[in-house]
Coordinates of C-alpha atoms and ligand atoms in Angstrom, one line a residue:
M1 CA 0.0 -0.2 0.1
I2 CA 1.0 3.6 -0.5
V3 CA 0.7 5.9 2.7
A4 CA -0.7 9.2 1.8
F5 CA 0.0 11.7 4.2
I6 CA -2.8 14.0 3.9
G7 CA -3.5 17.5 5.0
A8 CA -7.1 17.9 6.3
G9 CA -7.1 21.6 6.3
P10 CA -7.6 23.6 9.4
G11 CA -11.2 22.5 10.2
D12 CA -13.8 23.5 7.6
P13 CA -14.3 20.3 5.9
E14 CA -14.5 22.1 2.4
L15 CA -11.0 23.3 3.0
I16 CA -9.4 19.7 2.2
T17 CA -7.8 19.7 -1.4
I18 CA -9.6 17.6 -4.1
K19 CA -6.6 15.5 -4.2
G20 CA -6.6 14.6 -0.3
L21 CA -10.5 14.0 -0.6
N22 CA -10.1 11.7 -3.6
S23 CA -7.4 9.8 -1.9
I24 CA -9.7 9.4 1.4
K25 CA -12.5 8.1 -0.9
K26 CA -10.2 5.6 -2.2
A27 CA -8.3 4.6 1.0
D28 CA -8.4 1.0 2.1
I29 CA -7.2 2.2 5.7
V30 CA -7.7 5.5 7.5
I31 CA -5.4 6.6 10.3
Y32 CA -6.5 10.4 11.5
A33 CA -5.2 12.7 14.0
G34 CA -8.2 13.0 16.1
S35 CA -7.2 15.7 18.1
L36 CA -7.9 18.4 15.5
V37 CA -9.0 16.6 12.4
N38 CA -12.5 17.3 11.6
P39 CA -14.3 13.9 11.8
E40 CA -16.7 15.1 9.1
I41 CA -14.2 14.3 6.8
L42 CA -14.2 10.6 7.5
Q43 CA -17.6 10.1 6.1
Y44 CA -16.1 10.2 2.8
A45 CA -14.2 7.1 3.4
S46 CA -15.7 3.6 2.7
S47 CA -17.7 2.5 5.4
D48 CA -16.1 -0.9 5.6
I49 CA -12.7 -0.2 6.2
P50 CA -10.6 0.0 9.5
V51 CA -10.4 3.8 10.8
Y52 CA -7.9 4.4 13.6
N53 CA -7.5 7.5 15.6
S54 CA -3.8 8.1 16.0
A55 CA -4.5 10.5 19.1
G56 CA -4.6 7.2 21.1
M57 CA -1.8 5.6 19.1
D58 CA 2.2 5.9 19.5
Y59 CA 4.7 5.8 16.6
K60 CA 5.5 2.2 16.7
E61 CA 1.7 1.3 16.5
V62 CA 1.0 3.6 13.6
C63 CA 4.3 2.3 11.8
R64 CA 3.2 -1.3 12.4
I65 CA 0.1 -0.5 10.4
Y66 CA 2.1 0.7 7.5
A67 CA 4.5 -2.3 7.8
E68 CA 1.8 -4.8 7.9
N69 CA -0.1 -3.8 4.9
R70 CA 2.9 -3.1 2.9
E71 CA 2.4 -6.1 0.5
K72 CA -1.5 -5.2 0.0
E73 CA -2.8 -3.0 -2.9
G74 CA -4.3 0.3 -1.9
I75 CA -4.1 3.5 0.0
I76 CA -3.4 4.2 3.7
A77 CA -4.9 7.7 4.1
R78 CA -2.8 9.1 7.1
I79 CA -4.7 12.4 7.8
H80 CA -2.9 15.0 9.6
T81 CA -4.5 18.5 10.7
G82 CA -3.9 21.8 8.5
D83 CA -0.8 21.2 6.4
P84 CA 1.4 18.1 7.3
S85 CA 4.8 20.0 7.0
V86 CA 4.1 22.3 9.8
Y87 CA 4.2 20.6 13.3
G88 CA 2.8 17.6 11.7
A89 CA 5.3 15.1 12.9
I90 CA 5.6 13.4 9.5
Q91 CA 9.2 13.3 8.9
E92 CA 9.8 10.1 11.3
Q93 CA 6.9 8.6 9.5
I94 CA 8.4 9.5 6.1
D95 CA 11.8 8.1 7.2
F96 CA 10.2 5.0 8.5
C97 CA 8.6 4.4 5.0
R98 CA 11.7 5.3 3.1
K99 CA 13.7 2.9 5.5
E100 CA 11.2 0.2 4.8
N101 CA 10.8 0.7 1.1
I102 CA 6.8 1.5 1.7
P103 CA 5.8 3.9 -1.1
W104 CA 4.5 7.3 0.5
E105 CA 3.3 10.7 -0.8
V106 CA 2.3 13.9 0.8
I107 CA -0.8 15.9 -0.1
P108 CA -0.6 19.2 1.2
G109 CA -3.4 21.1 3.1
V110 CA -4.5 24.5 4.2
S111 CA -2.8 25.3 7.1
S112 CA -4.6 26.9 10.2
F113 CA -2.2 30.1 10.0
Q114 CA -3.8 30.6 6.4
A115 CA -7.1 30.0 7.6
A116 CA -6.5 32.4 10.4
A117 CA -5.3 35.2 8.0
A118 CA -8.4 34.4 5.8
A119 CA -10.6 34.8 8.8
L120 CA -8.9 38.3 9.7
G121 CA -9.0 39.4 6.0
Q122 CA -5.3 40.0 6.4
E123 CA -2.3 39.8 3.9
L124 CA 0.6 38.9 6.0
T125 CA 3.3 40.3 3.6
L126 CA 2.3 44.1 3.1
P127 CA 4.7 46.2 0.9
G128 CA 6.6 48.7 2.9
V129 CA 5.8 46.9 6.1
S130 CA 6.8 43.4 6.2
Q131 CA 7.7 40.8 3.4
T132 CA 8.6 38.0 5.8
V133 CA 6.4 35.7 7.7
V134 CA 8.0 33.4 10.6
L135 CA 6.0 30.5 11.8
S136 CA 7.2 29.5 15.3
R137 CA 6.2 28.3 18.6
I138 CA 7.2 28.8 22.3
S139 CA 9.1 25.8 23.9
G140 CA 6.8 23.1 25.4
R141 CA 7.5 19.5 25.6
T142 CA 9.5 20.2 22.5
A143 CA 12.1 22.6 22.9
V144 CA 12.8 25.5 20.5
P145 CA 16.4 25.8 19.8
E146 CA 18.2 28.7 21.5
K147 CA 19.2 30.1 18.2
E148 CA 15.3 30.6 17.4
S149 CA 14.4 32.3 20.6
L150 CA 11.4 34.5 20.6
E151 CA 13.7 37.7 21.3
K152 CA 15.8 36.8 18.4
L153 CA 12.8 36.0 15.8
A154 CA 11.3 39.3 17.0
G155 CA 14.4 41.1 16.2
T156 CA 13.3 41.5 12.5
R157 CA 9.9 42.7 13.6
S158 CA 8.4 40.5 10.6
S159 CA 4.8 39.1 10.8
L160 CA 5.2 36.5 13.4
I161 CA 2.8 33.6 14.0
L162 CA 2.9 31.4 16.9
F163 CA 1.5 27.8 17.0
L164 CA 1.1 25.8 20.1
S165 CA 1.8 28.9 22.3
I166 CA -1.5 30.2 23.6
S167 CA -1.0 29.0 27.1
Q168 CA 1.9 31.1 27.3
I169 CA 0.3 34.4 26.0
E170 CA 1.3 36.6 28.8
K171 CA 5.0 35.7 28.7
I172 CA 5.0 36.2 24.9
C173 CA 3.4 39.6 25.1
T174 CA 6.0 40.6 27.9
V175 CA 8.8 39.4 25.8
L176 CA 7.7 41.0 22.6
S177 CA 6.4 44.2 24.0
P178 CA 9.7 46.2 23.9
I179 CA 10.7 44.9 20.6
Y180 CA 7.7 45.3 18.4
G181 CA 6.2 48.2 20.8
K182 CA 3.4 47.7 23.2
N183 CA 0.8 49.1 20.8
T184 CA 1.5 46.6 18.0
V185 CA -1.7 45.2 17.0
C186 CA -2.2 41.4 17.4
A187 CA -4.5 38.9 16.8
V188 CA -5.5 35.4 18.4
V189 CA -7.5 33.3 16.2
Y190 CA -9.3 30.3 17.9
R191 CA -10.6 27.3 15.8
A192 CA -10.1 29.2 12.6
S193 CA -12.6 27.9 9.9
W194 CA -14.7 25.9 12.5
P195 CA -18.3 27.1 13.6
D196 CA -17.1 28.2 16.9
E197 CA -14.2 30.1 15.5
Q198 CA -13.2 33.3 17.5
I199 CA -11.1 36.3 16.8
I200 CA -9.6 38.2 19.5
M201 CA -8.0 41.7 18.7
G202 CA -5.7 43.8 20.8
T203 CA -2.1 45.1 21.4
L204 CA 0.9 43.5 23.1
E205 CA -0.2 45.2 26.0
D206 CA -3.8 44.1 26.6
M207 CA -3.8 40.8 24.6
A208 CA -3.0 38.6 27.6
V209 CA -6.1 40.0 29.6
R210 CA -8.2 39.5 26.6
V211 CA -7.7 36.1 25.8
E212 CA -7.7 35.0 29.5
E213 CA -11.2 36.8 29.7
A214 CA -12.4 34.6 26.6
G215 CA -11.1 31.6 28.3
I216 CA -9.1 30.5 25.4
T217 CA -6.3 27.9 26.3
K218 CA -5.9 25.7 23.2
Q219 CA -6.3 25.4 19.6
A220 CA -5.4 29.1 18.8
L221 CA -2.7 31.1 16.8
I222 CA -1.3 34.2 18.0
M223 CA -0.4 36.7 15.3
I224 CA 1.8 39.8 15.9
G225 CA 3.2 42.2 13.5
E226 CA 3.1 45.6 12.2
V227 CA 0.9 44.2 9.3
F228 CA -2.0 43.8 11.4
R229 CA -2.4 47.4 11.8
A230 CA -4.4 47.0 8.5
Q231 CA -7.4 45.6 10.8
K232 CA -7.8 49.1 12.1
E233 CA -6.0 51.3 9.5
P234 CA -6.9 50.7 6.0
F235 CA -4.3 51.8 3.3
F236 CA -1.6 52.5 5.8
Y237 CA 1.0 50.3 3.7
E238 CA 2.4 50.6 0.2
F239 CA 0.3 49.3 -2.6
S240 CA 1.5 46.2 -4.4
K241 CA 3.5 46.7 -7.5
L242 CA 1.6 44.0 -9.2
Y243 CA -1.5 46.0 -9.8
D244 CA 0.4 49.5 -10.0
P245 CA -0.8 51.4 -13.0
E246 CA 2.8 52.5 -13.6
F247 CA 4.3 49.2 -13.4
S248 CA 4.9 46.9 -16.0
H249 CA 5.5 43.2 -15.7
G250 CA 5.5 40.1 -17.8
W251 CA 1.7 39.7 -18.1
R252 CA 0.7 43.2 -18.2
K253 CA 2.2 46.7 -20.1
V254 CA 1.6 49.9 -18.6
S255 CA -0.8 51.6 -21.1
R256 CA 0.3 55.3 -21.5
K257 CA -2.2 57.6 -23.2
S258 CA -0.1 60.0 -25.4
Ligands
SAH301 N1 -0.3 21.2 11.0 C1 -1.1 22.1 11.7 C2 -0.6 22.7 13.0 C3 -0.5 21.4 14.0 S1 0.0 21.9 15.5 C4 -1.5 23.6 10.8 O1 -0.8 23.3 9.6 O2 -2.3 24.1 11.0 C5 -1.5 22.4 16.3 C6 -1.5 23.8 16.7 O3 -2.0 24.3 15.5 C7 -2.5 24.3 17.6 O4 -2.0 24.1 18.8 C8 -2.9 25.7 17.4 O5 -1.9 26.6 17.6 C9 -2.9 25.6 15.7 N2 -4.2 25.2 15.0 C10 -4.4 24.2 14.4 N3 -5.7 24.1 13.9 C11 -6.2 25.4 14.3 C12 -7.4 26.2 14.0 N4 -8.3 25.6 13.3 N5 -7.3 27.6 14.4 C13 -6.4 28.1 15.0 N6 -5.1 27.4 15.5 C14 -5.1 26.3 15.0

């Protein structure tokens, strides 16, 4: 069997790719990350196949399923939340498949940070403001290497998106305040694209209190950076050159009236 690592998207079942969905429809075995994958997606799988929730399994148990079914025809749909390349723990599974000569493929998905930006109506790369997006997290059970400490990442004052970190919002705001400035706009997006999605807007000064008042302790992203000023202040950035009437590019020539 081929192991298809599929990005299920951030929650809304319509945000899976057609390729990912087709793979689930054809799957002979499904293993899904039950903590965040929307179970509605599972209804597209055949009703008579084994479905495992990896939330209750360890690495060896998951790999055993890959190994035990390697000689059979078909697809193991291994469904991860968001895009599997971001905090998806897929590398060790791909390496297992490589070592065991089990065919595999990765089908990308919409990451939660993209769904959060969509919910806000926010471009993360505004000309003249920031052209860089940093995806990171605060140390938890998995340590962040010291060279990527929050202080160092914040040094560029680019658009910063923190996964897996909402429980430490107070500490994050304290560290970032002197670097970005305490009035820097930030957003916390809880369960982006789910029916119970919540958006909390604030500044580095008041965000921790707002998050506490909202009772948000998990499944949220913290988004910080000058770009988020656009949530309150339209047109404060430079316009994109892509649609600039004075700027030609490969697909469009400046039309000048003589
Ligand atoms: N691969 C996933 C991330 C998995 S790590 C992706 O691409 O989105 C799990 C963390 O992702 C959560 O702690 C939370 O910070 C974030 N997350 C996942 N789904 C989310 C959602 N719908 N809304 C907000 N944050 C989400």
